[in-house]
Amino acid sequence: MANEQSIDQFRSQPRLPRFAAPKRYEIFLKPDLIACKFAGSVRITIDVASATRFFVLNAADLVIDNDSISFTSQSSPKEFRPSEIAVVEKDDILVLRFDEVLPLGEGVLGIRFDGTLNDQMKGFYRSVYEHNGEKKNMAVTQFEPTDARRCFPCWDEPAFKSTFKITLEVPSELVALSNMPVVEEKRDGIVKTFIFQESPIMSTYLVAVVVGLFDYVEAISPDGIKIRVYCQVGKANQGKFALDVAVKTLDIYKTYFAVPYSLPKLDMVAIPDFAAGAMENYGLVTYRETALLYDDRHSAAANKQRVAIVVAHELAHQWFGNLVTMEWWTHLWLNEGFATWVSYLAADSLFPEWKIWTQFLDDYTTGLRLDALAESHPIEVDINHASEIDEIFDAISYRKGASIIRMLQNYLGAACFQRSLASYIKRFACSNAKTEDLWTVLEEESGEPVKTLMDSWTKQKGYPVVHVNVRERVLEFEQSQFLSSGSTGDGQWIVPVTLCCGSYSSQKKFLLSAKHEKLDLTEFINSSNADSNLVGTGNQQSGRHFWIKCNVDQTGFYRVKYNDELAAGLRHAIESKQLSAMDRFGILDDAYSLCMAGKQTLSSLLSLMAAYREEVDYTVLSLVITISRKIVNVAADAVPELLNDIKQFFINLLQFPAERLGWDSKEGEGHLDMMLRGELLVALAELGHDVTQHEALRCFGVYLDDRNTSLLPPDTRKAAYVAVMQAVNSMDKSGYENLLKVYRETDLSQEKTRILSSLASCLDPEVVRDVLNFLLSPEVRNQDAIFGLAGVSREGRDVAWTWLKDNWEHIKKTWGSGYLVGRFVTYIVSPFCSDEKAKEAEEFFATRSTPSIVRTLKQSIERVGINTKWVQSIRKEGPLGEVVKELAYRKY
Ligand code: BES
Ligand code: ZN
């Protein structure tokens, strides 16, 4: 018996001791929506597995009624009361010490407590909405990762799965929802008691409760599951799209995982104040309004796609996460990486015209960018304290996670992969799994060494750049760790390399596990009927060009650096339209990243970009735009004298697709064209293209008088707003005021978000400061402030930094308890391009950092260093001026 000693032995432990584990919770909650408080009680059925005098469980911000605590065991007639009750605030634990050793086996622990409905968007919190012109509170839970303990005392770790029987007492005019359907409803005057059916076994972070006024739309799935979308009173129509997606998606997953949805009902609720985008609570999924509601007239195509993806993601968790749960947060990526990957699978089957797998490359590259930092982390990351968990809901867990799944699926084949997943879900249903459990199942099904292969991707951070060289029909490969700083890391991977030569008709695959590898192409070239004479001879003068594309369709999580000859061949293949959109994306993105790391000149990147002048694909053009923005940002510091020419080049480049689309939407035009038009016009407005700016201002003028004008549909609105803000200065703020008017008048959150994300694009620093202050005003919900920050113009950067420092205490107080505070740092700090700013940031945060921003802060500062180096290397590039001039004034 190791636990004779004092309660100190339980301090500072990463996980709760396992000598007692909960089996069943009976929870009673009574929220007071006016006083913003709640009263509650739990009766937890516990299995005492080894002799102990202690119970150690989680609780935080709760006032525990000490006299109410008692334990009754099945094997003893006696009621046990703790002799010592200790709350260890630092570790969010409640330790109960009993004078005698507790009997083994089952017993029930009862505790009464009180709490506050906080305004931190976590635990049991309040969200504010308007009803008939009156402000009202609703009570909502958000428990992931570790905030169930703020609502009731519990074993708040994913591996302690239990059943939950929940009872709510609420004012009788309100709707009360929880994970399971209501089995009994009792009305007693002005209060109503809802008793919910007991849940199947699940983790605490998935328990949920929502109490408020709602309308809903409903559908019954073919299996008889009742699916509802709840939203603000009067907005039920806006729930129809998500409802339809949900009905179809449940069916897709049922087939894919070969297990039906496991609960009798599924509710999805729009919550006005919500920290994340959505949360997959078992049977009661909660969303930000922007991620659930779709309005036919005022939502953009991008909003529609977001709703579909978010719904598909959260429903994927009902299997991957809720039915089979990660054993510990180290395996968070099993939840998030998979849900992300599977959501694309579902979206692709529902909306093939969205080419969603091409769009996935946007996620993929976000993962690659973050993982090119020395301050990245492995997918499987050690978690030693609850406060470290928030930070890992990042692009590594989600996007790198999803990308390596796609890589593995591609390597093993879709059919084998699906069979394995279905068998994994079946084997671990109602239980917990670790990363290696998944590899074991995949290994059994495929006969491939999955664990060795995948360990190299999940247990070490980073990824390789594969250098490809061709010499007399022999390809030479060499891998080394890619870092944006230009340094070379010492990681090594097992890289599934794929390549195509001159056509997509056949593909070559092999695993590059050593540092170097050679591949004789002779046979492959003969079989893919390519023109072998041109390979590796250095001679491409004949007018016929040969290309070799590695990492076909970017299924591998790595970058490729080609030698000059191969790069020239690919460039020509892009111009002559021989490559897939995914490959065009990959070539450009790799070139851009290599350029930033100082491995390739800006001149050569710009010349490559010119090969995209007839590009039509949405995702590829979106990347062209992103890269243009970054180049403008860095060029303004590095070569200000060339800035206008560089901008002119980008305007020329974007004008071809922009002219094809025009401002007006066409009858029956595709989803991707609608999204593309919006992005192109925003980019042209930012680049100062005068025709675009004029047209934008004209349309905005009409829109101000008539919000239903067809001149400014939702897809082009952001472009108009950006143009309006570009024309605003401290002498004439009328455009800003007009936008605020639209902001105040709309009750659609997507429209509000669109406006917020445009405001800080103003070129006048004074105005940017006004905008930033507006973000902190009561008119902007805490959940939305970050959208404003994401749009800060280069000209506004310095005031934004000063503003961040001046308001840091307030920001930390308001957002510091969640993962949003990290965004303030990233958005404002990382665009800087000088050592001086990096130093300022380091000094400022030296005394102000918190566990939940440590890594984010280091990453932001590292990014400043990378930008700085990039600026220096651009300055040294002699012939850049000539290249830029030639490109800017070239007639196409
Ligand atoms: N489980 C997360 C929600 C979450 C995020 C909880 C961070 C706690 C901290 C949910 O499944 C999720 O991933 N939501 C995403 C949307 C998704 C489409 C990527 C989000 O909130 O952005
Ligand atoms: Zn998720």
XYZ file of N, CA and C and ligand atoms in Angstrom, residues 142 144-145 276-280 306 309-310 313-314 317 336 340 390 393 398 819, ligand 1:
82
model
N -18.483 23.632 -22.377
C -17.376 23.314 -23.290
C -16.324 22.676 -22.410
N -13.837 20.088 -23.441
C -12.543 19.668 -23.955
C -11.555 20.841 -23.886
N -10.313 20.615 -23.492
C -9.778 19.334 -23.047
C -10.020 19.012 -21.565
N -13.884 27.667 -29.779
C -13.377 26.925 -30.939
C -14.321 27.151 -32.114
N -14.219 26.298 -33.141
C -15.162 26.385 -34.248
C -16.381 25.530 -33.951
N -16.133 24.383 -33.347
C -17.216 23.468 -33.004
C -16.675 22.424 -32.039
N -17.581 21.714 -31.372
C -17.149 20.705 -30.400
C -18.031 19.472 -30.523
N -17.366 18.319 -30.596
C -18.043 17.071 -30.946
C -18.736 16.352 -29.807
N -17.386 25.802 -45.393
C -16.932 25.713 -43.999
C -17.955 24.926 -43.173
N -17.692 21.206 -43.986
C -16.470 20.591 -43.446
C -16.546 20.464 -41.923
N -17.037 21.496 -41.268
C -17.079 21.432 -39.808
C -18.067 20.347 -39.357
N -16.542 17.050 -39.912
C -15.457 16.829 -38.945
C -16.026 16.390 -37.586
N -17.002 17.116 -37.100
C -17.528 16.783 -35.763
C -18.245 15.438 -35.780
N -15.906 12.579 -35.443
C -15.510 12.320 -34.058
C -16.485 11.385 -33.339
N -7.988 14.362 -33.831
C -8.109 15.533 -34.702
C -7.569 15.304 -36.112
N -10.140 15.336 -39.273
C -9.854 16.260 -40.370
C -9.798 15.492 -41.693
N -3.901 22.735 -24.227
C -4.506 23.699 -25.159
C -3.669 23.929 -26.410
N -3.702 21.742 -29.842
C -4.769 21.793 -30.849
C -4.267 22.694 -31.974
N -3.679 18.564 -36.209
C -4.759 18.530 -37.195
C -4.227 18.268 -38.603
N -7.158 28.941 -25.736
C -6.083 28.909 -26.716
C -6.123 30.124 -27.643
N -12.443 18.937 -30.648
C -12.394 20.143 -31.383
C -12.822 21.336 -30.598
C -11.773 21.890 -29.670
C -10.723 22.624 -30.176
C -11.853 21.703 -28.318
C -9.767 23.141 -29.329
C -10.900 22.207 -27.466
C -9.858 22.937 -27.976
C -13.292 20.055 -32.607
O -13.543 18.786 -33.069
C -12.564 20.747 -33.724
O -11.546 20.271 -34.098
N -13.075 21.861 -34.210
C -12.414 22.639 -35.227
C -13.161 22.620 -36.510
C -12.653 21.629 -37.489
C -13.432 21.677 -38.770
C -11.187 21.734 -37.783
C -12.328 24.048 -34.727
O -12.829 24.303 -33.637
O -11.745 24.880 -35.394
